[in-house]
Short mmCIF file of C-alpha atoms and ligand atoms in Angstrom, two decimals:
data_model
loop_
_atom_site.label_atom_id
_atom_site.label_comp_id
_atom_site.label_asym_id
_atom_site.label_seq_id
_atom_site.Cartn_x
_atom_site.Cartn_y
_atom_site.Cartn_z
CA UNK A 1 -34.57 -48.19 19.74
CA UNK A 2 -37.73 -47.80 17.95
CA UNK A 3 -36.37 -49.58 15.12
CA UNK A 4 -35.06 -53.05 16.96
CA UNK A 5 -35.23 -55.94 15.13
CA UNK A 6 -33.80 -58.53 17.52
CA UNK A 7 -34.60 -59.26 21.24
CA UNK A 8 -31.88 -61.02 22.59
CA UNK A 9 -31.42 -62.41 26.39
CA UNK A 10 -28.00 -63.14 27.81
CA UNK A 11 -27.45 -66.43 28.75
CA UNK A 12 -28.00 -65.83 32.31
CA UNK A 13 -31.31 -65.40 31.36
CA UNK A 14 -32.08 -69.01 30.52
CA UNK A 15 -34.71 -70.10 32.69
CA UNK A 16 -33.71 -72.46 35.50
CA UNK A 17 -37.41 -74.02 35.66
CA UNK A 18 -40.00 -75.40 33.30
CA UNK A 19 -43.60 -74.75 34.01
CA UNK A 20 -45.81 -76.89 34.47
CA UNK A 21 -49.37 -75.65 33.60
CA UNK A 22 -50.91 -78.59 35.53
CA UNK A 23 -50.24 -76.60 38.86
CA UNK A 24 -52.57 -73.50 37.49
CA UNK A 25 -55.06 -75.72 35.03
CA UNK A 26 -58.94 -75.09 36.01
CA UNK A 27 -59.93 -78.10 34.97
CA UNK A 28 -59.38 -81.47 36.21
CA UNK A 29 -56.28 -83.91 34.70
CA UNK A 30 -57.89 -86.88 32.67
CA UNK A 31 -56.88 -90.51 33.62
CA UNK A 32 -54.47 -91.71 31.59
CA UNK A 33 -55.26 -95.63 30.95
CA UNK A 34 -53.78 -99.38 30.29
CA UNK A 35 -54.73 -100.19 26.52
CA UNK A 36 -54.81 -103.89 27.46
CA UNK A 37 -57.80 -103.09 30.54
CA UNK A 38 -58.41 -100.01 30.45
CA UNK A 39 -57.83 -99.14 33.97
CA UNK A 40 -56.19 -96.70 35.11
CA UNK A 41 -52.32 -97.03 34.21
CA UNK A 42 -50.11 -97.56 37.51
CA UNK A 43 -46.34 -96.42 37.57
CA UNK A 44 -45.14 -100.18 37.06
CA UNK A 45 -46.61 -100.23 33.36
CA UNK A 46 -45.28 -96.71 32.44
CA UNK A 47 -41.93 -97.77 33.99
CA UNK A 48 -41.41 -100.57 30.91
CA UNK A 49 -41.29 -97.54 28.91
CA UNK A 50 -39.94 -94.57 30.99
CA UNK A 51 -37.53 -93.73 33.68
CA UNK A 52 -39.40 -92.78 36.85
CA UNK A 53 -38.06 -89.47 36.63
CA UNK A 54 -40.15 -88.54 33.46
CA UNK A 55 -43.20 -90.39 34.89
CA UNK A 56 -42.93 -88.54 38.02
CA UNK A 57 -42.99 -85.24 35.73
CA UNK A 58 -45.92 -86.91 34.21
CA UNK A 59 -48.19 -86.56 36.80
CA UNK A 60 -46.81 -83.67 38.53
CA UNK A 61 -49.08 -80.85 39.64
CA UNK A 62 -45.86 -79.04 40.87
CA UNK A 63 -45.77 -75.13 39.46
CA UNK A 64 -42.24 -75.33 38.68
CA UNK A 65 -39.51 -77.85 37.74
CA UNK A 66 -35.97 -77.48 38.22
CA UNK A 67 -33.82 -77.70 34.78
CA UNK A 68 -30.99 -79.77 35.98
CA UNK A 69 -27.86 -78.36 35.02
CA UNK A 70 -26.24 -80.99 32.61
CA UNK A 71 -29.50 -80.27 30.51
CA UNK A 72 -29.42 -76.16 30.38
CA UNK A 73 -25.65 -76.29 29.81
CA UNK A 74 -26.42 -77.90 26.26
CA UNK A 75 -29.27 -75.95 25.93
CA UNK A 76 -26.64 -73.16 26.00
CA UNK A 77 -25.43 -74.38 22.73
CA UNK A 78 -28.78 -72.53 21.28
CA UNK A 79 -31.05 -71.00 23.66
CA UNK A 80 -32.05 -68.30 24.39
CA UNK A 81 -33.64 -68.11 21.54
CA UNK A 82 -34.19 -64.74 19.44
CA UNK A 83 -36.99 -63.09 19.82
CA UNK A 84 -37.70 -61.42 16.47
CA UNK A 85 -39.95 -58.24 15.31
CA UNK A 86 -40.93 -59.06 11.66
CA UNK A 87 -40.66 -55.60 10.27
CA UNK A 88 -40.29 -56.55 6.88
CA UNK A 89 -43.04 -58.72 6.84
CA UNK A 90 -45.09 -56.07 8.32
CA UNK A 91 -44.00 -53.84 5.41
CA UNK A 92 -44.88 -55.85 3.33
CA UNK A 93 -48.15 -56.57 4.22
CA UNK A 94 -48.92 -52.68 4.89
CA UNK A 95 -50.34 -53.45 8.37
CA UNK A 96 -50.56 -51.71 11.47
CA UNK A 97 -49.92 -54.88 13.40
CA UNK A 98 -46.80 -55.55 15.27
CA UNK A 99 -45.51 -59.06 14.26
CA UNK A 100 -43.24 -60.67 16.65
CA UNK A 101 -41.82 -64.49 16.23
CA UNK A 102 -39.52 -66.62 18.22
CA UNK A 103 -37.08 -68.59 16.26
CA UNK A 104 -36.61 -72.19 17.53
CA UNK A 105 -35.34 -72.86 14.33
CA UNK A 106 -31.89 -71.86 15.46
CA UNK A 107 -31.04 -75.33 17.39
CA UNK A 108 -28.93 -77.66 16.43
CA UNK A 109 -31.85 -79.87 14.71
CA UNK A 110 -33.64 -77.07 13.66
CA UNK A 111 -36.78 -77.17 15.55
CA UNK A 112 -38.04 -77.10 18.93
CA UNK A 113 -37.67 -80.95 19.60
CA UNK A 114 -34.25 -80.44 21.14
CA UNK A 115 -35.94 -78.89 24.26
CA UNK A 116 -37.33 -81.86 25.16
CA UNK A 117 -34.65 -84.92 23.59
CA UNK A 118 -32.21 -83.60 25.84
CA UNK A 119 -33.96 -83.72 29.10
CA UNK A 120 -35.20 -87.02 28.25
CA UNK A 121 -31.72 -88.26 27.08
CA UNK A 122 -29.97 -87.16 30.21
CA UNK A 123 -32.71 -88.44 32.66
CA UNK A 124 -32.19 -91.89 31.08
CA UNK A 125 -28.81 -92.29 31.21
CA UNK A 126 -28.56 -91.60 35.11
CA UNK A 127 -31.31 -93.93 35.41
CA UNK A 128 -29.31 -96.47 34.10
CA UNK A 129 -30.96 -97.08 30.65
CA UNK A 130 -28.53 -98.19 27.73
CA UNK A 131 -30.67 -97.48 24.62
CA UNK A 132 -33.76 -95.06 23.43
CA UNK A 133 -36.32 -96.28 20.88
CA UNK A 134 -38.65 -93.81 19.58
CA UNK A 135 -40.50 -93.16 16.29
CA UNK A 136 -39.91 -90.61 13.52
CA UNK A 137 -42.16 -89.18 10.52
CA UNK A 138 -40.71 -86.52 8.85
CA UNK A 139 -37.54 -86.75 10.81
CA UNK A 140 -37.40 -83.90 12.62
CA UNK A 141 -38.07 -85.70 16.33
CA UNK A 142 -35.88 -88.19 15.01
CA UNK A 143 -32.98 -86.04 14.77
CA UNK A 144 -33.33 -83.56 17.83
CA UNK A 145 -33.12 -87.27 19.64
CA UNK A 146 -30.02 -88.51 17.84
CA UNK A 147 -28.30 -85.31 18.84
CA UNK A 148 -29.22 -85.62 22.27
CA UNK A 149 -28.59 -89.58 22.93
CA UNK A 150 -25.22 -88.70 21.59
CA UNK A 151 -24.40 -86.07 23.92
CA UNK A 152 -24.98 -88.50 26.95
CA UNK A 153 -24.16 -91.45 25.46
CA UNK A 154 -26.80 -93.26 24.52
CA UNK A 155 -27.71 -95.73 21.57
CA UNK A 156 -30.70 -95.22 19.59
CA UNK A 157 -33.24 -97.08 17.55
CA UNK A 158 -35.36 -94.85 15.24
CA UNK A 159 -38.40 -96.08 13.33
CA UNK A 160 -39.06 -94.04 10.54
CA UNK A 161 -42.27 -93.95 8.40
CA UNK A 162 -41.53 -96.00 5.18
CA UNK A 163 -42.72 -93.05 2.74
CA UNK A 164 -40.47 -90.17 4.64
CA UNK A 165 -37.30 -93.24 4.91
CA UNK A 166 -37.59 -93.13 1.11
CA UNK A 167 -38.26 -89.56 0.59
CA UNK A 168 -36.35 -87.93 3.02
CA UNK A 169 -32.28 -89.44 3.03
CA UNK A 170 -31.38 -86.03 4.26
CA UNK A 171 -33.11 -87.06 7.64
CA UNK A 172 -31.86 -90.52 7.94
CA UNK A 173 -28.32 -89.02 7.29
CA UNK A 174 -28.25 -86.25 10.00
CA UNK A 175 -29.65 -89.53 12.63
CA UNK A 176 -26.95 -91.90 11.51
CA UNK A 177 -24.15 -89.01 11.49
CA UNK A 178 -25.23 -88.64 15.39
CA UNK A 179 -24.87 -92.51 15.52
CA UNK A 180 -28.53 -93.80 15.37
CA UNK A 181 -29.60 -96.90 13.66
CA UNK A 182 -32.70 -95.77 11.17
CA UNK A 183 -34.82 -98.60 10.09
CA UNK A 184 -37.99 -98.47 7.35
CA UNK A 185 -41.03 -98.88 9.20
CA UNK A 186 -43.12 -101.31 9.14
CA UNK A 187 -39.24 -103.42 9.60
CA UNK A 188 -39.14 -107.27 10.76
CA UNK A 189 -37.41 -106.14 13.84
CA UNK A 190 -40.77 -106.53 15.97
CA UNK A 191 -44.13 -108.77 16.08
CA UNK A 192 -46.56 -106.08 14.88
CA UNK A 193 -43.95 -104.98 12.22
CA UNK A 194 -43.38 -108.51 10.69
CA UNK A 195 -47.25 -108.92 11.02
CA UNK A 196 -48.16 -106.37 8.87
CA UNK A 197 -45.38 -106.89 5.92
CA UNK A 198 -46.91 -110.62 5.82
CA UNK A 199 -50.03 -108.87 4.88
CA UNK A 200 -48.89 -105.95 2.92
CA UNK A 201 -45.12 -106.15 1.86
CA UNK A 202 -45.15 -102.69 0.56
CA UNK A 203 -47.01 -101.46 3.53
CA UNK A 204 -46.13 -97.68 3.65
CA UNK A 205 -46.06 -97.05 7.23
CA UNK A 206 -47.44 -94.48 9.34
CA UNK A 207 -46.87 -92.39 12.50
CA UNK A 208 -49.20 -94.93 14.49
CA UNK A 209 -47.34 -97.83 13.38
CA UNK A 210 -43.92 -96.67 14.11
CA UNK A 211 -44.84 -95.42 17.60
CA UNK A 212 -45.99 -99.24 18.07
CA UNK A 213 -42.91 -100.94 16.81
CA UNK A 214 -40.87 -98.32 19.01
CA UNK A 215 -42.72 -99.28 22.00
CA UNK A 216 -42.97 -102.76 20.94
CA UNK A 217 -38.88 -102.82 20.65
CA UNK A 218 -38.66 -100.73 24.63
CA UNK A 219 -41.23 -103.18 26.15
CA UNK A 220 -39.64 -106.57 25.21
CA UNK A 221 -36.06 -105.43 25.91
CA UNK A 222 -35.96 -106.97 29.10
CA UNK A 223 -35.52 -103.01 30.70
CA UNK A 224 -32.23 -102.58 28.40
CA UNK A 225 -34.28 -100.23 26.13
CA UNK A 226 -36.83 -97.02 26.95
CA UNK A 227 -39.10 -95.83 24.80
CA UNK A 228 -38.92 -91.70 24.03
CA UNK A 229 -42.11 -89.70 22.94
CA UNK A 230 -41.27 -86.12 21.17
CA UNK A 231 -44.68 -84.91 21.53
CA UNK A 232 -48.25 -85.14 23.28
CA UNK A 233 -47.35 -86.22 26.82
CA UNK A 234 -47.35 -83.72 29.80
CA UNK A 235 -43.50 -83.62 30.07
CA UNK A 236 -42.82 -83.11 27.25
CA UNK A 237 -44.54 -80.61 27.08
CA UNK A 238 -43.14 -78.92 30.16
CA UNK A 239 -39.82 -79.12 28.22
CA UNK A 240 -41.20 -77.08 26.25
CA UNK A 241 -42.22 -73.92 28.42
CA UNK A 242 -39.06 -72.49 27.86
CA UNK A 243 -40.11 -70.90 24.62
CA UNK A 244 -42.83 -68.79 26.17
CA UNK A 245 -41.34 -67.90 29.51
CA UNK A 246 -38.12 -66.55 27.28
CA UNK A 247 -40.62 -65.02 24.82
CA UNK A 248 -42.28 -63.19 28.29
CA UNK A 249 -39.02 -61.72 29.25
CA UNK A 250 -38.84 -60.87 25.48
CA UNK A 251 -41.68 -58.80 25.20
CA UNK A 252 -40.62 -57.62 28.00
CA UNK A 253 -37.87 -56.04 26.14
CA UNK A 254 -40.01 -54.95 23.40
CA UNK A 255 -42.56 -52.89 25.68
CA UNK A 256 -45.29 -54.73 24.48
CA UNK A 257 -47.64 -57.54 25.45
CA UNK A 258 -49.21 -59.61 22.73
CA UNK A 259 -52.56 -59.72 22.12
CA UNK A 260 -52.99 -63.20 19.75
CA UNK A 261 -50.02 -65.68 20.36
CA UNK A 262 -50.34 -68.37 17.48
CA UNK A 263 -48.66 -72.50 17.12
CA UNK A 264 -48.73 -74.80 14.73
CA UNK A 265 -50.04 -77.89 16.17
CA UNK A 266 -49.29 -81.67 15.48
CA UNK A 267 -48.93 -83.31 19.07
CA UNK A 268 -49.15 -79.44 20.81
CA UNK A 269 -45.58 -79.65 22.59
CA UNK A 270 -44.29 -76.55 20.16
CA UNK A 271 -47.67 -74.94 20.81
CA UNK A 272 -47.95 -75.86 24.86
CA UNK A 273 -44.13 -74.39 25.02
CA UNK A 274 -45.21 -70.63 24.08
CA UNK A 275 -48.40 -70.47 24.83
CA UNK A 276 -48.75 -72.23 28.16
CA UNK A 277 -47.07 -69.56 29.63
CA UNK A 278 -49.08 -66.97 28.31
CA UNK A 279 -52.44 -69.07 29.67
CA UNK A 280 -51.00 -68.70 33.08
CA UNK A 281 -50.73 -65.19 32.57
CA UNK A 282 -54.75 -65.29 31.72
CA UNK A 283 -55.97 -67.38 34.63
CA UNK A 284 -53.52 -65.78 37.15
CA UNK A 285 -52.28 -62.20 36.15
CA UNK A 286 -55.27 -60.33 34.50
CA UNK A 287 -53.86 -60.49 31.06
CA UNK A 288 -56.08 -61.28 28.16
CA UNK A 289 -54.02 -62.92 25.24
CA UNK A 290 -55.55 -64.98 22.71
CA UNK A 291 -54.23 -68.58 22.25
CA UNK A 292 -54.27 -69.85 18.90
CA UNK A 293 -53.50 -73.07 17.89
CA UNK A 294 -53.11 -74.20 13.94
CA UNK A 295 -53.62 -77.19 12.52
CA UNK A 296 -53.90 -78.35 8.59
CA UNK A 297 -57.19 -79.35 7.41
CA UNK A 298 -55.90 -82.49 6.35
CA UNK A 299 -55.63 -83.81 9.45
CA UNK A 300 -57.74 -81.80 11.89
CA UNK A 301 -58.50 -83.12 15.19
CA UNK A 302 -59.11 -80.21 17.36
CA UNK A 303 -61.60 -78.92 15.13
CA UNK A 304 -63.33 -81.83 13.77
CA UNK A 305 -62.62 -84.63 15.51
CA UNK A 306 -64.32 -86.13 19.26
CA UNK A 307 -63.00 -85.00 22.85
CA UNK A 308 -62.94 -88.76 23.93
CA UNK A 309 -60.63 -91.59 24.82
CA UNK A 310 -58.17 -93.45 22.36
CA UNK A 311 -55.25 -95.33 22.10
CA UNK A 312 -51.82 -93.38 21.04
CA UNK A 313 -50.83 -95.73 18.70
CA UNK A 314 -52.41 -98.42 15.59
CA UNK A 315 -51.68 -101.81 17.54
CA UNK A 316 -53.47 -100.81 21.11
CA UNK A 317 -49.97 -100.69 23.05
CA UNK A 318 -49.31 -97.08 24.06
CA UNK A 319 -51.76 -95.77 26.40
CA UNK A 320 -55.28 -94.45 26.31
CA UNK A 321 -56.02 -90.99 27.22
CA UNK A 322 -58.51 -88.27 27.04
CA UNK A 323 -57.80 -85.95 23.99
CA UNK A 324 -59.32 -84.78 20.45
CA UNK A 325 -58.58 -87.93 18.42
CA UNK A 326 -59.51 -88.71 14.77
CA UNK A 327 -59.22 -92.38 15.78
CA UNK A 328 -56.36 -94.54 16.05
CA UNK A 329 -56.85 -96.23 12.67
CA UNK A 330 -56.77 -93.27 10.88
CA UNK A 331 -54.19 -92.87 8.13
CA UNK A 332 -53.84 -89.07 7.02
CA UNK A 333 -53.24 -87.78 3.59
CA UNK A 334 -49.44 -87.70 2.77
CA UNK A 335 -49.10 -83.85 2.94
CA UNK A 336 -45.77 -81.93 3.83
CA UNK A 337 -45.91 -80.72 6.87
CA UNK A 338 -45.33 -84.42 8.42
CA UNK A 339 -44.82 -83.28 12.01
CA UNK A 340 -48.16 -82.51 12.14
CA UNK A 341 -49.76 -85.86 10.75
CA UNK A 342 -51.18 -87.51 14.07
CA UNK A 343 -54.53 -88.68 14.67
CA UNK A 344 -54.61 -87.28 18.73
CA UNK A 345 -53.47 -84.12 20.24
CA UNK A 346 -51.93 -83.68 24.11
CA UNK A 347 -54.60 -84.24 26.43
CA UNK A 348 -54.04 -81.03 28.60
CA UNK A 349 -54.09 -78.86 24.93
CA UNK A 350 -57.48 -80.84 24.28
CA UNK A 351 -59.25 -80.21 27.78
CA UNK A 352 -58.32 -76.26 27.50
CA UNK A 353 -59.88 -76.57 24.39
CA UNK A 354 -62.86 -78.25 25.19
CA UNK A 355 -63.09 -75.52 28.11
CA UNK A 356 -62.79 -72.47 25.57
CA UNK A 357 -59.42 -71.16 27.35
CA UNK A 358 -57.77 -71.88 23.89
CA UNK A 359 -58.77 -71.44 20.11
CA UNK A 360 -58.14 -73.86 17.18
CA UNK A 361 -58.52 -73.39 13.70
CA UNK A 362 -57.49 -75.60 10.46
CA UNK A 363 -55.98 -73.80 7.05
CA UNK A 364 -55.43 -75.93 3.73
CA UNK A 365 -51.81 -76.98 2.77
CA UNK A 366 -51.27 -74.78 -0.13
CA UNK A 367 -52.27 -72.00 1.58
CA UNK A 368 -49.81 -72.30 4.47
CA UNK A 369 -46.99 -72.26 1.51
CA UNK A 370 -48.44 -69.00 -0.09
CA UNK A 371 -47.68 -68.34 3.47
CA UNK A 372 -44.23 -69.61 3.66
CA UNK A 373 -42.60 -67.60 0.65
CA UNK A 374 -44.18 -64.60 1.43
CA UNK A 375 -42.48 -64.70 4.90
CA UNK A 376 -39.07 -66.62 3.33
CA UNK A 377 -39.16 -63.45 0.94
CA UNK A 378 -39.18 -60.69 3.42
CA UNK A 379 -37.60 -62.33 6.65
CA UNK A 380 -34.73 -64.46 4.69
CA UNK A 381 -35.62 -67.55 6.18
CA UNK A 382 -37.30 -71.07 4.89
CA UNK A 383 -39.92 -72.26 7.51
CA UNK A 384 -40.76 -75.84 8.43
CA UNK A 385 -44.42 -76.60 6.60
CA UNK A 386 -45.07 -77.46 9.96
CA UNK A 387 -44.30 -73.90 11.10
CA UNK A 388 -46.13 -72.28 8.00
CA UNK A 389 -49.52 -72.86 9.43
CA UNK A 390 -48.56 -70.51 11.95
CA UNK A 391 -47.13 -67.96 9.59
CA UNK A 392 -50.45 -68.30 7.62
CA UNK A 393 -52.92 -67.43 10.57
CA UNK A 394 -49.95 -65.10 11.72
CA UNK A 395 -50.47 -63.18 8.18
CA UNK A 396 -54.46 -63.83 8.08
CA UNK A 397 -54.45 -61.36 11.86
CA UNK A 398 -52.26 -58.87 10.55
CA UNK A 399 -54.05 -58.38 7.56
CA UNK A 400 -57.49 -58.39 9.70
CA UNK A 401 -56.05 -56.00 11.85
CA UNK A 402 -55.28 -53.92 8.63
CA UNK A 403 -58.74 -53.96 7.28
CA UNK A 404 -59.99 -52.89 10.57
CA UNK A 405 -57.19 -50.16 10.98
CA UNK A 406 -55.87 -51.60 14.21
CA UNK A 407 -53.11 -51.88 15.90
CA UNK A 408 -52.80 -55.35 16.93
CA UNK A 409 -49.28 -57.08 18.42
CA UNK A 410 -48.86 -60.56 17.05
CA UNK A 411 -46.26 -63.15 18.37
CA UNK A 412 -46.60 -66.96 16.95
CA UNK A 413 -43.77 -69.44 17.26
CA UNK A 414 -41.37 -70.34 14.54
CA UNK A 415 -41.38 -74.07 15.17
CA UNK A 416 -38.49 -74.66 12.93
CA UNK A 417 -36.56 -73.96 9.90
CA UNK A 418 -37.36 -75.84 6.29
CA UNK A 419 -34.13 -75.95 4.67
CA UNK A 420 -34.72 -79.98 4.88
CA UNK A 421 -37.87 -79.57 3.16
CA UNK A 422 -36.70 -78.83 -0.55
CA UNK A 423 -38.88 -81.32 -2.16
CA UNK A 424 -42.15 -79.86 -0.57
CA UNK A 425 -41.01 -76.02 -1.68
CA UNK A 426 -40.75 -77.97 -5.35
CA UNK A 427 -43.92 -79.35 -5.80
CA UNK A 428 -45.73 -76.04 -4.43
CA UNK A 429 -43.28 -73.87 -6.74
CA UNK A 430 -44.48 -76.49 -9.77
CA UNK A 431 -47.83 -76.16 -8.93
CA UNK A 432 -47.62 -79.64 -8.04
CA UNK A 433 -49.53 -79.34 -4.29
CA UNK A 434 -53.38 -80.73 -3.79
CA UNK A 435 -55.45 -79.72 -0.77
CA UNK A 436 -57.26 -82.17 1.04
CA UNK A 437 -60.41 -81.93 3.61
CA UNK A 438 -60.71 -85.01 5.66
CA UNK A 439 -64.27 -86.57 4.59
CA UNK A 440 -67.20 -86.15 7.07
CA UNK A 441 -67.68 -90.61 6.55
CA UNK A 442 -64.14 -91.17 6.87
CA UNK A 443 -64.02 -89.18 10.38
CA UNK A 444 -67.19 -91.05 11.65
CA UNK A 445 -65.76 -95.02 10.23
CA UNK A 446 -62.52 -93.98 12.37
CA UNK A 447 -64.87 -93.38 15.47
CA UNK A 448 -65.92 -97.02 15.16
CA UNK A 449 -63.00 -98.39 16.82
CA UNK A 450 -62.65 -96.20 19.90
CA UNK A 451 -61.98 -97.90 23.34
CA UNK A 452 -65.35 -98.68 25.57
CA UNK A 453 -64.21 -96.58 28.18
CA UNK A 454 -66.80 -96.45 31.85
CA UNK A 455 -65.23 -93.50 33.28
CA UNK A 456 -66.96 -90.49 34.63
CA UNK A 457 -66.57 -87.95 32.08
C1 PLP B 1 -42.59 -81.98 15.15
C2 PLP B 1 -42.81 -80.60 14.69
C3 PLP B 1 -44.04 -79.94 14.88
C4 PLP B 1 -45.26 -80.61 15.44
O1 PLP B 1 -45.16 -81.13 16.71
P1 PLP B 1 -45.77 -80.43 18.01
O2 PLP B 1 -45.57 -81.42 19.08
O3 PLP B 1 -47.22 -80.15 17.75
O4 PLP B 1 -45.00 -79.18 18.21
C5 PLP B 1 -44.15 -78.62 14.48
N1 PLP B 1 -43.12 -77.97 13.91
C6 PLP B 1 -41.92 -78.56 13.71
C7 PLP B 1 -40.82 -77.79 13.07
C8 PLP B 1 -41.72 -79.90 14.11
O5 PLP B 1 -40.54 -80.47 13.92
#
């Protein structure tokens, strides 16, 4: 016993609720605005977009959620999820710490994003909707969504970031194998697409840009189309709480409670899903776990950029809310760990920030693949670069806890697996990767174009 590896649930164990951390959150929910008037946003405009399902979860300050039973008998194809002790990692770091990670590398995608694409697929299609459009970087929401659309039937129109289109055929393959139709973005499909190739015919796209062409492509569909969102908004989010109320039950199993739980953060959905739970164990149970969220100092807007209001997207169509933003206009570095290349951050993640019920730190890209092969060596398996900014502050506690002679239990989320991500293991094996700190002027000329929002703060 003392020497278990793997903490497994049965599938009876799958929760039958999500959690919604709105019902236990101490501070208050932030409007969430029109980008045209920048009022608040009334179920009519959101319903362009989404079913009223999902924008009922939206706003929501119910505890828990039921998990309808078309969606948890495909997430039966993967979940639960193992929970797993890294002992080999611990070895090889010669720490005292206990190192625990949950593997949502083990769905069908290979990441977390499935949690959430099939909810949102299924509550489409018994709304009535015949298509999803959505945006993709690196390809990883991309293809949780393709799966998903598939399974209920569903077509799909994904916009994918120029450079990763080019880079990254592996993606576009696994989306068009589920039957999606992939297109370079900026494409000539919309307005704000054909706008910018006029200017820049090599234009080579960026998360903010494909999120407006996606919506773009929903909104003028005459209500054939919805638009789908794989991170930032509350639902999705809630989706997500199935990785930490599994990872509960987990420790659970392990006889221990952890004292630092640790995400990777790009939109927070991967982080929100195991931490959340944890947080409500904080505010409502007594318990005194550290949330830790992880973001890469290229693009770091929970530690350096302004709690405020922006717009989701580049063109000023998605809608404004509260969060840590970097600006809408700004363009990040081209690192490799693309899931986590957004210039916001989910607005409940950002107001537990701001309220110091959450830490967030930022750790530099080559670092986080030092990181990666350490753990790839001792644990057998190639994380996401997303993921690896986890496994680097994961590492950075245990060996703290070493130097201090400590026993410390550890539990971060594997966010996904990296065996699509040859090319970035290449470049950092060659010697080929840069670091890059976001300039102090470049933060403050992407300030310049926030939204001139009058609301009580
Ligand atoms: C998309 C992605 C992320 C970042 O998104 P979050 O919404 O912050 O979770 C992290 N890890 C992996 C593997 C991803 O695919």
């Amino acid at each position: 016993m003392s020497e278990q590896t793997r903490f497994l649930l049965n599938e009876s164990d799958l929760p039958k609720f999500w959690y919604n951390v709105m019902a236990d959150s101490p501070v208050a929910p932030t409007p969430v605005l029109r980008p045209d008037t920048l009022e608040p946003v009334t179920p009519d405009f959101l319903s362009v977009l989404f079913p009223m399902e999902l924008i009922l979860q939206e706003v929501s300050t119910e505890r828990h959620i039921e998990i309808p039973e078309e969606v948890r008998e495909i997430y039966k194809l993967y979940r639960p999820t193992p929970l797993i002790r890294a002992r080999r990692l611990e070895k090889a770091l010669g720490t005292p710490a206990h190192i625990y990670y949950k593997n949502e590398g083990v769905s069908p995608a290979g990441s977390h994003k499935p949690n959430t694409a099939i909810p949102q697929a299924f509550y489409n299609k018994i709304a009535g909707t015949k298509a999803l459009t959505t945006e993709t970087g690196a390809g990883q929401w991309g293809s949780a969504l393709a799966m998903a659309c598939q399974m209920f039937d569903l077509d799909l129109e994904v916009y994918m970031v120029k450079v990763s289109y080019q880079q990254k055929p592996y993606r576009r393959i696994f989306m068009q194998t589920f039957g999606a139709q992939v297109f370079a973005s900026p494409t000539d499909r919309t307005n704000y697409g054909r706008a910018l190739l006029q200017q820049d015919p090599d234009n080579p796209g960026s998360l903010g840009i494909a999120i407006s062409e996606a919506v773009e492509a929903a909104a003028t569909s005459g209500g054939v189309k919805k638009y789908s969102l794989g991170s930032v908004l509350n639902h999705v989010l809630m989706h997500q709480s199935v990785i930490g109320e599994e990872a509960l039950k987990q420790m659970d199993l392990a006889d221990e409670y952890p004292d630092v739980v640790i995400g990777c953060v790009g939109g927070g959905s991967n982080f929100a899903g195991i931490a959340y739970p944890f947080l409500r164990e904080n505010l409502k149970n007594g318990q005194r776990a550290r949330l830790l969220a992880v973001e890469p100092t290229a693009t770091p807007s929970l530690t350096r950029g302004v709690y405020t209001f922006d717009y989701g997207d580049t063109a000023k169509m998605a809608p404004v809310v509260k969060m840590h933003t970097l600006g809408h206009d700004f363009v990040p570095p081209s690192i490799h760990a693309g899931g986590l290349r957004y210039h916001g951050m989910a607005p409940s993640l950002s107001a537990f920030v701001d309220a110091g019920l959450i830490d967030a730190i930022s750790v530099p890209q080559k670092s986080t693949f030092e990181a990666a092969v350490q753990f790839a060596r001792a644990e057998g398996i190639v994380p996401a670069p997303e993921s690896s900014h986890a496994i680097r502050a994961a590492i950075d506690e245990a060996l703290d806890a070493k130097a201090k002679d400590e026993k410390r239990v550890i539990l971060f989320n594997l966010s996904g697996h990296g065996n699509f991500d040859m090319a970035a293991y290449d470049s950092y094996l060659d010697g080929n990767l840069e670091d890059h700190e976001y300039p102090a002027e470049a933060i403050k000329a992407a300030m310049e174009n926030l939204p001139q929002v009058n609301m009580p703060a």
